[in-house]
Short mmCIF file of C-alpha atoms in Angstrom, two decimals:
data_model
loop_
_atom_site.label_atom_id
_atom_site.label_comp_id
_atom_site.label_asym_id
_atom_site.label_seq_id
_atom_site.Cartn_x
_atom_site.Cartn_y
_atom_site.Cartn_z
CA UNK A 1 7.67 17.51 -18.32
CA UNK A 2 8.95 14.42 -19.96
CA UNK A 3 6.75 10.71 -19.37
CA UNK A 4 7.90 7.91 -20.34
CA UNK A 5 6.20 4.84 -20.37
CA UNK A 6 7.06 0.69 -20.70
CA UNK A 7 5.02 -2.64 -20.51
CA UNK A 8 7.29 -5.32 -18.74
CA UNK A 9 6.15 -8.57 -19.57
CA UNK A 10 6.43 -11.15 -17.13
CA UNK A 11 6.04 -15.37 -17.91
CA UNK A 12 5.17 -16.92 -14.19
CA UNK A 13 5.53 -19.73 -12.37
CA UNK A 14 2.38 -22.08 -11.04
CA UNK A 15 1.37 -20.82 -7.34
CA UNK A 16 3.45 -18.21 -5.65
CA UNK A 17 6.03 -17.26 -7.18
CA UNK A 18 8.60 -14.18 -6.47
CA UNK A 19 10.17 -11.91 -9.60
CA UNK A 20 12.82 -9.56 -8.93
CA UNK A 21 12.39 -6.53 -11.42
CA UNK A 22 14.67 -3.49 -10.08
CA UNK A 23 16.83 -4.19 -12.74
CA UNK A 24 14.56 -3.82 -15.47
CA UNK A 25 13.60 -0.48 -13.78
CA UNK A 26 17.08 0.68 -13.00
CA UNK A 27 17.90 0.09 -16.76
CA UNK A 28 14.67 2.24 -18.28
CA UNK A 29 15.44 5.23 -15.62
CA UNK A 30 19.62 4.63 -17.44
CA UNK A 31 18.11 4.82 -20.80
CA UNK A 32 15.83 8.09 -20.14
CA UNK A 33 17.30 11.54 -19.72
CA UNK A 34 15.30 11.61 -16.23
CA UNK A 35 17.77 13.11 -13.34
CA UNK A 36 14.88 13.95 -10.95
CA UNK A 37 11.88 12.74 -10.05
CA UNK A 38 9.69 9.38 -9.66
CA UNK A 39 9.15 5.77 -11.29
CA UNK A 40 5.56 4.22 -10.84
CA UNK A 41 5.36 0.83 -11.04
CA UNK A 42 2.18 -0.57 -11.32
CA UNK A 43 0.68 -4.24 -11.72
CA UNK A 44 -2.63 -4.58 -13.98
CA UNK A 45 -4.14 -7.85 -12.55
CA UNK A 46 -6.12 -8.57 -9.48
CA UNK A 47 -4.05 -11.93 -8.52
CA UNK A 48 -0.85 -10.16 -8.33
CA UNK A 49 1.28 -7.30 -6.07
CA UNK A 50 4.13 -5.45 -5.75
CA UNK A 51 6.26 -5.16 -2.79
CA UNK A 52 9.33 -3.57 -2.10
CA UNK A 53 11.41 -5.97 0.43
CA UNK A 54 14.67 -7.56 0.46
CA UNK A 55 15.50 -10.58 -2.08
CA UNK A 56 16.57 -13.40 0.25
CA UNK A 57 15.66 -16.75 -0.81
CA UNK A 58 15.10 -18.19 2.64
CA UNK A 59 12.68 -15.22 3.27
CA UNK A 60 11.10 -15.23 0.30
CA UNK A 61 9.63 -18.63 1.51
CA UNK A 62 8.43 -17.57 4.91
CA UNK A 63 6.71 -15.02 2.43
CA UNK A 64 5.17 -17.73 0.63
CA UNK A 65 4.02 -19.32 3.88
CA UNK A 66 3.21 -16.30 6.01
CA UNK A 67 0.87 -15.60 3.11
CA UNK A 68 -1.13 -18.98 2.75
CA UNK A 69 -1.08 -19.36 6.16
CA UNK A 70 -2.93 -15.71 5.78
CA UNK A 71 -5.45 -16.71 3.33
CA UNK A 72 -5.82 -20.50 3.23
CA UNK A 73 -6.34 -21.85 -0.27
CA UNK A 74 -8.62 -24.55 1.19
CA UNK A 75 -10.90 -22.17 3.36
CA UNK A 76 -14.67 -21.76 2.06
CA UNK A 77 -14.97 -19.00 -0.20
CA UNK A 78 -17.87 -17.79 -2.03
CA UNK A 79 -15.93 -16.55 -5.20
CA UNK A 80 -14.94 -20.16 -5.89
CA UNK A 81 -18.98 -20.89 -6.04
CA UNK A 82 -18.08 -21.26 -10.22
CA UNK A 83 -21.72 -22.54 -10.77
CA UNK A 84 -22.93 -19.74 -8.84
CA UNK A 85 -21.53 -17.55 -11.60
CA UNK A 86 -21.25 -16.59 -15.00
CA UNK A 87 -17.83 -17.44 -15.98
CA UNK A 88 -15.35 -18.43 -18.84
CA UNK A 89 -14.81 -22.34 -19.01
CA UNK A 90 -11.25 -22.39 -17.83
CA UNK A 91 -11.92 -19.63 -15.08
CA UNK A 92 -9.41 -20.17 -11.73
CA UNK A 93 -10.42 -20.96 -7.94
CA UNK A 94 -8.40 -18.33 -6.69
CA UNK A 95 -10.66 -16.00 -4.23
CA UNK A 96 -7.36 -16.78 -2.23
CA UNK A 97 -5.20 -15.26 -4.16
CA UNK A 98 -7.48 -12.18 -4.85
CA UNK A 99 -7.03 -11.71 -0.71
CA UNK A 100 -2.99 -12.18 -0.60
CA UNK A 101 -3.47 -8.97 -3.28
CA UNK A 102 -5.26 -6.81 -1.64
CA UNK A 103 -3.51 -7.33 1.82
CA UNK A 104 -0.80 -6.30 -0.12
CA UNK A 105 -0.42 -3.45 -2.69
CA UNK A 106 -0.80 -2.77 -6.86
CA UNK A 107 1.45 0.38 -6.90
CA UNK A 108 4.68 1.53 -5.40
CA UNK A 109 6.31 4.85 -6.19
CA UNK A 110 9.91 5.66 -5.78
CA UNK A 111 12.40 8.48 -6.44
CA UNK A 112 14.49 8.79 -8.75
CA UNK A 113 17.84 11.30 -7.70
CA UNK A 114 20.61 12.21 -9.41
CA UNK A 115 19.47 10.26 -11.94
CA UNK A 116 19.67 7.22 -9.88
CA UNK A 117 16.49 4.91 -8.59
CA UNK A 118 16.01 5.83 -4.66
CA UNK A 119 15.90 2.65 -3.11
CA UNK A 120 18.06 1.82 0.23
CA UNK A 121 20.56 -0.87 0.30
CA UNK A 122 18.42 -3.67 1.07
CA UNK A 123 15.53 -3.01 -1.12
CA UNK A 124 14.46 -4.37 -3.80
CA UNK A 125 11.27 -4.47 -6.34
CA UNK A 126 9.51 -8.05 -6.22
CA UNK A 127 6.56 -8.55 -8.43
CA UNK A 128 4.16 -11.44 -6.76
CA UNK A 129 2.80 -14.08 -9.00
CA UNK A 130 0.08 -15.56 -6.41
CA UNK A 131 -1.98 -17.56 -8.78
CA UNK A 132 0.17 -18.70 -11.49
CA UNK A 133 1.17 -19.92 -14.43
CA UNK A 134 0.14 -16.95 -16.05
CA UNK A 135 1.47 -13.88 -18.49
CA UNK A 136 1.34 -10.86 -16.43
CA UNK A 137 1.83 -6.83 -17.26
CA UNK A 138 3.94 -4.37 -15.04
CA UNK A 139 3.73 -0.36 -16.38
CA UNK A 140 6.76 1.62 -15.29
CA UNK A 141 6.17 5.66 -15.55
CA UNK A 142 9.11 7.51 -15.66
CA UNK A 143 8.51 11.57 -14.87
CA UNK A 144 10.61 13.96 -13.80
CA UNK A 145 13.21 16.42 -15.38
CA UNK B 1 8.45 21.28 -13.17
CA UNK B 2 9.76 22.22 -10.14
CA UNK B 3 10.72 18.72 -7.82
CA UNK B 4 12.56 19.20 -4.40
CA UNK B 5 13.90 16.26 -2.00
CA UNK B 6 14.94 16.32 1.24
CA UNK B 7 15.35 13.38 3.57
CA UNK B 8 14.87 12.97 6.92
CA UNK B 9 16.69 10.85 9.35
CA UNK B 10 15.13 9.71 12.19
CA UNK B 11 16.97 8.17 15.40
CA UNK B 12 14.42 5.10 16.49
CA UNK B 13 14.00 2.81 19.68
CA UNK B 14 13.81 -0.55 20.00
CA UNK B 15 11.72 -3.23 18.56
CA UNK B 16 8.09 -1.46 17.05
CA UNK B 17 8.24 2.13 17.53
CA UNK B 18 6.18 5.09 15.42
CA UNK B 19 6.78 8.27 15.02
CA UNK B 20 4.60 10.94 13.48
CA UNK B 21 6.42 12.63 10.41
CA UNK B 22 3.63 14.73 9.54
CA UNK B 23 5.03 18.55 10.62
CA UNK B 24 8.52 17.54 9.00
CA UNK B 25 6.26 16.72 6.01
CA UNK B 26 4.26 20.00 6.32
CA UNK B 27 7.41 22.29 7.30
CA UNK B 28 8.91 20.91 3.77
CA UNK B 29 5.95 22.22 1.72
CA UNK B 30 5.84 25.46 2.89
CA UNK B 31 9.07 26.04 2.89
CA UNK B 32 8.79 25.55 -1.06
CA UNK B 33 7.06 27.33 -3.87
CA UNK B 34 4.51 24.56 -4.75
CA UNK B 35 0.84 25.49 -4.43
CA UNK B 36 -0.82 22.36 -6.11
CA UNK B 37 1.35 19.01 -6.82
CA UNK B 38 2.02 16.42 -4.43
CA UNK B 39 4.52 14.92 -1.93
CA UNK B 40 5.98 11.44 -2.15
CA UNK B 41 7.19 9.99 1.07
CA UNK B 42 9.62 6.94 0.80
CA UNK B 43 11.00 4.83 3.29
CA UNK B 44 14.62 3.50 2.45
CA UNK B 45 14.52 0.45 4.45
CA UNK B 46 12.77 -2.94 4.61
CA UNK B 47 12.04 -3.61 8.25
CA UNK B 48 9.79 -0.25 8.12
CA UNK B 49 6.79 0.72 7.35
CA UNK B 50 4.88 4.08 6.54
CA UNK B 51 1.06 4.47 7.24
CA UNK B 52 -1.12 6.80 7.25
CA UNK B 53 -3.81 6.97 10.41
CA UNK B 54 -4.60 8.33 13.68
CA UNK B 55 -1.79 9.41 15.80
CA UNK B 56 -3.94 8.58 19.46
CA UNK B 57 -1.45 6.82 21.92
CA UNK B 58 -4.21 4.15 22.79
CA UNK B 59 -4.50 2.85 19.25
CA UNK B 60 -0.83 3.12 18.56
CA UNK B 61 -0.67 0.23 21.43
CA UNK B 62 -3.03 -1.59 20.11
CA UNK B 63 -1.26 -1.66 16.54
CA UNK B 64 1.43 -2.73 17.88
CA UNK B 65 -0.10 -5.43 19.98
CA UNK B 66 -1.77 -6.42 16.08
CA UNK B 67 1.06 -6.75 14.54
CA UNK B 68 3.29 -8.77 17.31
CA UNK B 69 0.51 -11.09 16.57
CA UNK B 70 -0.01 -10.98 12.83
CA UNK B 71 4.05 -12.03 12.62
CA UNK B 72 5.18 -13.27 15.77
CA UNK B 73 8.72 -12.97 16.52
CA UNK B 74 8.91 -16.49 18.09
CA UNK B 75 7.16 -18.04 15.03
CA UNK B 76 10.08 -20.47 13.09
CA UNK B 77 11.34 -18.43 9.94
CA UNK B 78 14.23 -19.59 7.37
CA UNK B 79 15.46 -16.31 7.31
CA UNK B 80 16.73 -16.19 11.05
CA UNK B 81 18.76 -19.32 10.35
CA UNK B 82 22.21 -16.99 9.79
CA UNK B 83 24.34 -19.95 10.16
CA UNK B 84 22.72 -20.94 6.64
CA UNK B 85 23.38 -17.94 4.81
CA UNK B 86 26.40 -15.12 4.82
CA UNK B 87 25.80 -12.29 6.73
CA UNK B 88 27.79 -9.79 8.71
CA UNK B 89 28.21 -10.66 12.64
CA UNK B 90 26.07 -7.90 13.77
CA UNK B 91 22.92 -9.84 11.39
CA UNK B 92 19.36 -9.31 13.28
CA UNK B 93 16.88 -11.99 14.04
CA UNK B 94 14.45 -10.38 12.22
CA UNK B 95 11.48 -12.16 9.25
CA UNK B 96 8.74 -11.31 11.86
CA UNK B 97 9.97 -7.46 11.06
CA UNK B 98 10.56 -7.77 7.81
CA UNK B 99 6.68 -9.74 7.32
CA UNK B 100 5.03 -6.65 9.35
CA UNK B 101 6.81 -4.40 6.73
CA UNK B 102 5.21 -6.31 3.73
CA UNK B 103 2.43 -6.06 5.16
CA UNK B 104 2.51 -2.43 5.46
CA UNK B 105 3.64 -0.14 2.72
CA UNK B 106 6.93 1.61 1.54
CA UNK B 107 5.49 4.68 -0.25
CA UNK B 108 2.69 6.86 -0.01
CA UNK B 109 1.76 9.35 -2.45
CA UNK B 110 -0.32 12.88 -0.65
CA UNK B 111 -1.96 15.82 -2.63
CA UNK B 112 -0.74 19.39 -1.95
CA UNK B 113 -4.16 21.31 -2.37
CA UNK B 114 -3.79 25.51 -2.11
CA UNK B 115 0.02 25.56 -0.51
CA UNK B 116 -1.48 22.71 2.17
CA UNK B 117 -0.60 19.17 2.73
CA UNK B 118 -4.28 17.77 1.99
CA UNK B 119 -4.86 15.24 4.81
CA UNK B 120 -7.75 14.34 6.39
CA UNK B 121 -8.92 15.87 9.97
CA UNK B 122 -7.80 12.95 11.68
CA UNK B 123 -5.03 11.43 9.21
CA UNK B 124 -1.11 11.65 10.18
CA UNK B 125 1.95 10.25 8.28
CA UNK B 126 3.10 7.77 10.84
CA UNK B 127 6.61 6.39 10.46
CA UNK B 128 7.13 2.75 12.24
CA UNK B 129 10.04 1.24 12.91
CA UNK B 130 9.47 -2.60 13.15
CA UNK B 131 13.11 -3.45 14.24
CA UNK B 132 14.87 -0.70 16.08
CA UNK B 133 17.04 0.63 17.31
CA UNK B 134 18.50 1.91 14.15
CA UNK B 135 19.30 5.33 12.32
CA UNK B 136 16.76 5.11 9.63
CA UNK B 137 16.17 7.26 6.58
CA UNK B 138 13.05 8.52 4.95
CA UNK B 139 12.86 10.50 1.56
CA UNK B 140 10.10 13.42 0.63
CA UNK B 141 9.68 14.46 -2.73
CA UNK B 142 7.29 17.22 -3.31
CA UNK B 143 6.92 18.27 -6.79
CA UNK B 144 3.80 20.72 -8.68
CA UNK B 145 3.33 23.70 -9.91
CA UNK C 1 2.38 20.42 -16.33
CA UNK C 2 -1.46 20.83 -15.72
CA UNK C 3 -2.92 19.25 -12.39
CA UNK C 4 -6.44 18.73 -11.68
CA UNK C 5 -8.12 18.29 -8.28
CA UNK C 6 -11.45 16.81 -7.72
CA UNK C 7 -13.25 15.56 -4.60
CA UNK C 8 -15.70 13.02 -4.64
CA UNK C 9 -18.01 12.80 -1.90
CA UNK C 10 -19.62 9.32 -0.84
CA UNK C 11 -22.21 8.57 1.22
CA UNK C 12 -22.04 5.02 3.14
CA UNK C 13 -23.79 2.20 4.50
CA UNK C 14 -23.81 0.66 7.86
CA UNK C 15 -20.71 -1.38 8.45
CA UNK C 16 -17.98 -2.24 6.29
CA UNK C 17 -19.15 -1.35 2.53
CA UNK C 18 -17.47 -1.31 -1.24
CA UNK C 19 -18.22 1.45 -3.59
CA UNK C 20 -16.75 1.20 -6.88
CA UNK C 21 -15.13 4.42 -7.80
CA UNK C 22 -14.03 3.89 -11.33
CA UNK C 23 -16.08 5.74 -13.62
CA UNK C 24 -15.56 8.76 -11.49
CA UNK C 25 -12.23 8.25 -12.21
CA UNK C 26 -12.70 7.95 -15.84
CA UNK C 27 -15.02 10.38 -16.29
CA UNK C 28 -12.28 13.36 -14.72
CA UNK C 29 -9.90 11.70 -16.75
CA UNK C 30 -12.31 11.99 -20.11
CA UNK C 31 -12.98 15.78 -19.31
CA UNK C 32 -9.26 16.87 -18.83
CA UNK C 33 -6.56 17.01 -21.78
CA UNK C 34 -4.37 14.36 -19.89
CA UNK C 35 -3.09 11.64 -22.41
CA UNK C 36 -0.01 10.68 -20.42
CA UNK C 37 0.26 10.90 -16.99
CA UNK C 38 -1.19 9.40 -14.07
CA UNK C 39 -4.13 9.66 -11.52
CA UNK C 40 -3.26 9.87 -7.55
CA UNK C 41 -6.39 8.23 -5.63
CA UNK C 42 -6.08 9.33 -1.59
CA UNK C 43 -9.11 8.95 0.40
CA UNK C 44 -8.64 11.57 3.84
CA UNK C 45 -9.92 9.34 6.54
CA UNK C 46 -8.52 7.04 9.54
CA UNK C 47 -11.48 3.87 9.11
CA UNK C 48 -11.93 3.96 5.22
CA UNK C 49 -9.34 2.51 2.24
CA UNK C 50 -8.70 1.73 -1.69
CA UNK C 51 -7.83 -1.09 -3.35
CA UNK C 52 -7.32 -2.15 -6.66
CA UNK C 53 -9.16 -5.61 -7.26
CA UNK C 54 -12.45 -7.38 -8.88
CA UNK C 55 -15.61 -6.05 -8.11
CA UNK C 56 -17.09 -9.88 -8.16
CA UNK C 57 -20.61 -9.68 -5.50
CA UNK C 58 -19.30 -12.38 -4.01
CA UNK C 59 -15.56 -11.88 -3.72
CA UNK C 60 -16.51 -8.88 -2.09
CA UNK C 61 -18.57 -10.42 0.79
CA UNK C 62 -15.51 -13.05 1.36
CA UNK C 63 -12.94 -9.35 1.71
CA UNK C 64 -15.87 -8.42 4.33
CA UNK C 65 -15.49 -12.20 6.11
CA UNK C 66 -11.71 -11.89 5.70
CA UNK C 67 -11.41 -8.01 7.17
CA UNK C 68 -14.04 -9.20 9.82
CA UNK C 69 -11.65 -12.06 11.04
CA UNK C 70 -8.33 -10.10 10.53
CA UNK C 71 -9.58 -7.84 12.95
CA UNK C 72 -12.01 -8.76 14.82
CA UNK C 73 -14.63 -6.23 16.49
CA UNK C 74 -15.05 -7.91 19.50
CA UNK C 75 -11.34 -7.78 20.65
CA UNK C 76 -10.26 -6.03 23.07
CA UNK C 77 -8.55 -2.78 22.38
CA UNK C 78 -7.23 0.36 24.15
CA UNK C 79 -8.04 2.85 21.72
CA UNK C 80 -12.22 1.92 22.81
CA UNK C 81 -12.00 3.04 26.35
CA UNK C 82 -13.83 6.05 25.09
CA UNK C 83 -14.22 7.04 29.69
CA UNK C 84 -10.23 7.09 29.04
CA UNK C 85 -9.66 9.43 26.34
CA UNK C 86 -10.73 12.91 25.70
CA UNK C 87 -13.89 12.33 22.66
CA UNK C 88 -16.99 14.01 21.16
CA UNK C 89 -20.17 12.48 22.82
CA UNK C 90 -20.79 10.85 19.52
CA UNK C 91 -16.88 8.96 19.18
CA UNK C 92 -17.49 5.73 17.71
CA UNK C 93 -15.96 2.18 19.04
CA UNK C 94 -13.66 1.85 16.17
CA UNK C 95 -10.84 -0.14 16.88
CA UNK C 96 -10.89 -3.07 14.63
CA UNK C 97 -11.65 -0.24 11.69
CA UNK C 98 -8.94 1.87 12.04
CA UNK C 99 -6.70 -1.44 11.98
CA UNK C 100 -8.44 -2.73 8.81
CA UNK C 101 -7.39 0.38 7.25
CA UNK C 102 -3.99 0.26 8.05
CA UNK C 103 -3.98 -3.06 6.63
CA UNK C 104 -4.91 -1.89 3.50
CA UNK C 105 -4.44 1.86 1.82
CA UNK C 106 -4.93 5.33 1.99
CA UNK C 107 -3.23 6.02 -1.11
CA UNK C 108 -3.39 4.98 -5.21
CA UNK C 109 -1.67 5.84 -8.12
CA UNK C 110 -2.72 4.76 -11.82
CA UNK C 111 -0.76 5.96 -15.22
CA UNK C 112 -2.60 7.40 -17.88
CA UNK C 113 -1.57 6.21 -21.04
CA UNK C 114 -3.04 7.60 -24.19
CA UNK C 115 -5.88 9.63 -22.55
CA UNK C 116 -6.96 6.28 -20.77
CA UNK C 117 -7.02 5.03 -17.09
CA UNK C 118 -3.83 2.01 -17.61
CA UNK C 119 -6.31 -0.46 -15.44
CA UNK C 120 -5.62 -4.00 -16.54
CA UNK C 121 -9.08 -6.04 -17.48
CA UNK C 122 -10.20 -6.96 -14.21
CA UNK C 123 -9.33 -4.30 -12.17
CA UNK C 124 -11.40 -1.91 -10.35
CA UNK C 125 -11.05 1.10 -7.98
CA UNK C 126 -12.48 0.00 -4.72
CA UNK C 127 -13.16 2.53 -2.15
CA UNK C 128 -13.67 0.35 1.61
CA UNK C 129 -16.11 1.94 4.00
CA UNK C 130 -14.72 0.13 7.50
CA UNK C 131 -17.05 2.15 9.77
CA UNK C 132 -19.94 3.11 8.38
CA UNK C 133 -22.37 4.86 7.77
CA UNK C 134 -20.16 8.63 7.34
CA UNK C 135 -19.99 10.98 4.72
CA UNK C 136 -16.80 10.60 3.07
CA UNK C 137 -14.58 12.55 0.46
CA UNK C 138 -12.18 11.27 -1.95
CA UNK C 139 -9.50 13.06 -3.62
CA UNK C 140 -8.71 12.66 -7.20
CA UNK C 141 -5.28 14.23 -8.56
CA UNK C 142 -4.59 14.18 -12.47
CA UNK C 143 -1.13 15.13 -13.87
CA UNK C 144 0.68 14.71 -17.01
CA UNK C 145 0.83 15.80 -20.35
#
């Protein structure tokens, strides 16, 4: 069975920060031969997530403050204890950010029919910057016939 | 490789509402050829939500009773000011909804093991609607060998 | 396309615990003829869940705060009237657990790209014991070419 693979590279914003990439994904399921089957989509970082949701700019704020009303940057965390650790010299306080990630989710899979990504009307693919500036990875998979 | 779709549509109540998917799920694998593979289950709509847990009517309160809290409807949210952005007449009041759903997840991925969905004694696929009532739409894909 | 099943089995602590499941990841991966593909992670219980983040000590006792406060034990819920439902003599008061979970995942998927597991740097396999101690089994699922 054909896989196809492709790194997207992503240049964020400081913070949270909100990236819209169905159309990168939409355009590497048009270039494959792939009529049936499934796109991964998978972040490779720890201070990031994926979410599939709907790309309104007013909601994508109450996002941004449903989520650091969710995990406070200013509560007491031990993962910010820097002298505590061993740790590179410009190493983040973000144990906040690690939290926003795992509440929400690294990998998403969706179908792909009639050679066409499966997502409803209202969907789309956001990638979450949550402690920016920073370069980030995405992997898509393509498989299917 | 053999890949087969189907989706389901499923009529919902209103506000938070779940229904257990799991035998439509199960019906749809033996009804195939696939022995070993796996099924995707995708939800086409962003004020949704699949999970998978225990279907006992107690706890199914008391998630709902988490989640009124975790996003409550009352709460201020940009997104439920329509008179600032363009939307059809019929537009819900809903960011609370579409918060619980971010929250949540879209897609879950389940192994087929021997010709059998491979869930856990207690595990169910629970579909929730966090908005209804609406006709909503979910897509399997089971694919293997 | 080959597909390999595995279950891990994992014994757990008291409480809410993180195990580290990568290298049993790695190690099925290592042993199969997969270079491209991907590995599905689904763990088969109602109180237990993955996630993809840093295995950091202490970032891992602020998830257990965090988790603890999301949901706290000592709420009240429906699903613990154990003298209302029909349980075992042994059914635990699990409440908060099975609402952890649901907060987090049941299910992972990782590509495989050139025979390796496509984890960025600091990214681990996390496998959440919310209601320890139990015996619990993991599946692993490798496809591809």
């Amino acid at each position: 069975m054909p896989i196809y693979n492709k790194l997207i590279e992503i240049r964020t914003q400081p913070g949270i920060n909100i990236h819209n990439i169905t159309s990168h994904i939409k355009d590497f399921i048009a270039a494959s031969t792939i009529q049936n089957g499934q796109v991964l989509v998978f972040s490779r970082h720890t201070t990031t997530a994926l979410v599939i949701n709907e790309d309104e700019v007013r909601l994508l704020e109450d996002i941004k403050v449903f989520l650091r009303k969710l995990a406070p940057e200013s509560d007491r965390y031990l993962h910010n204890d820097l002298h505590l650790r061993v740790v590179p010299e410009d190493e983040p306080i973000n144990a906040h950010s690690h939290l926003m990630a795992m509440m929400l989710t690294t990998s998403e899979v969706i179908p792909i029919m009639d050679g066409k990504l499966g997502l409803g009307t209202w969907q789309s693919v956001l990638f979450f910057e949550l402690d920016g500036p920073r370069q980030r990875t995405v992997c898509l998979q393509i498989s299917g016939n």
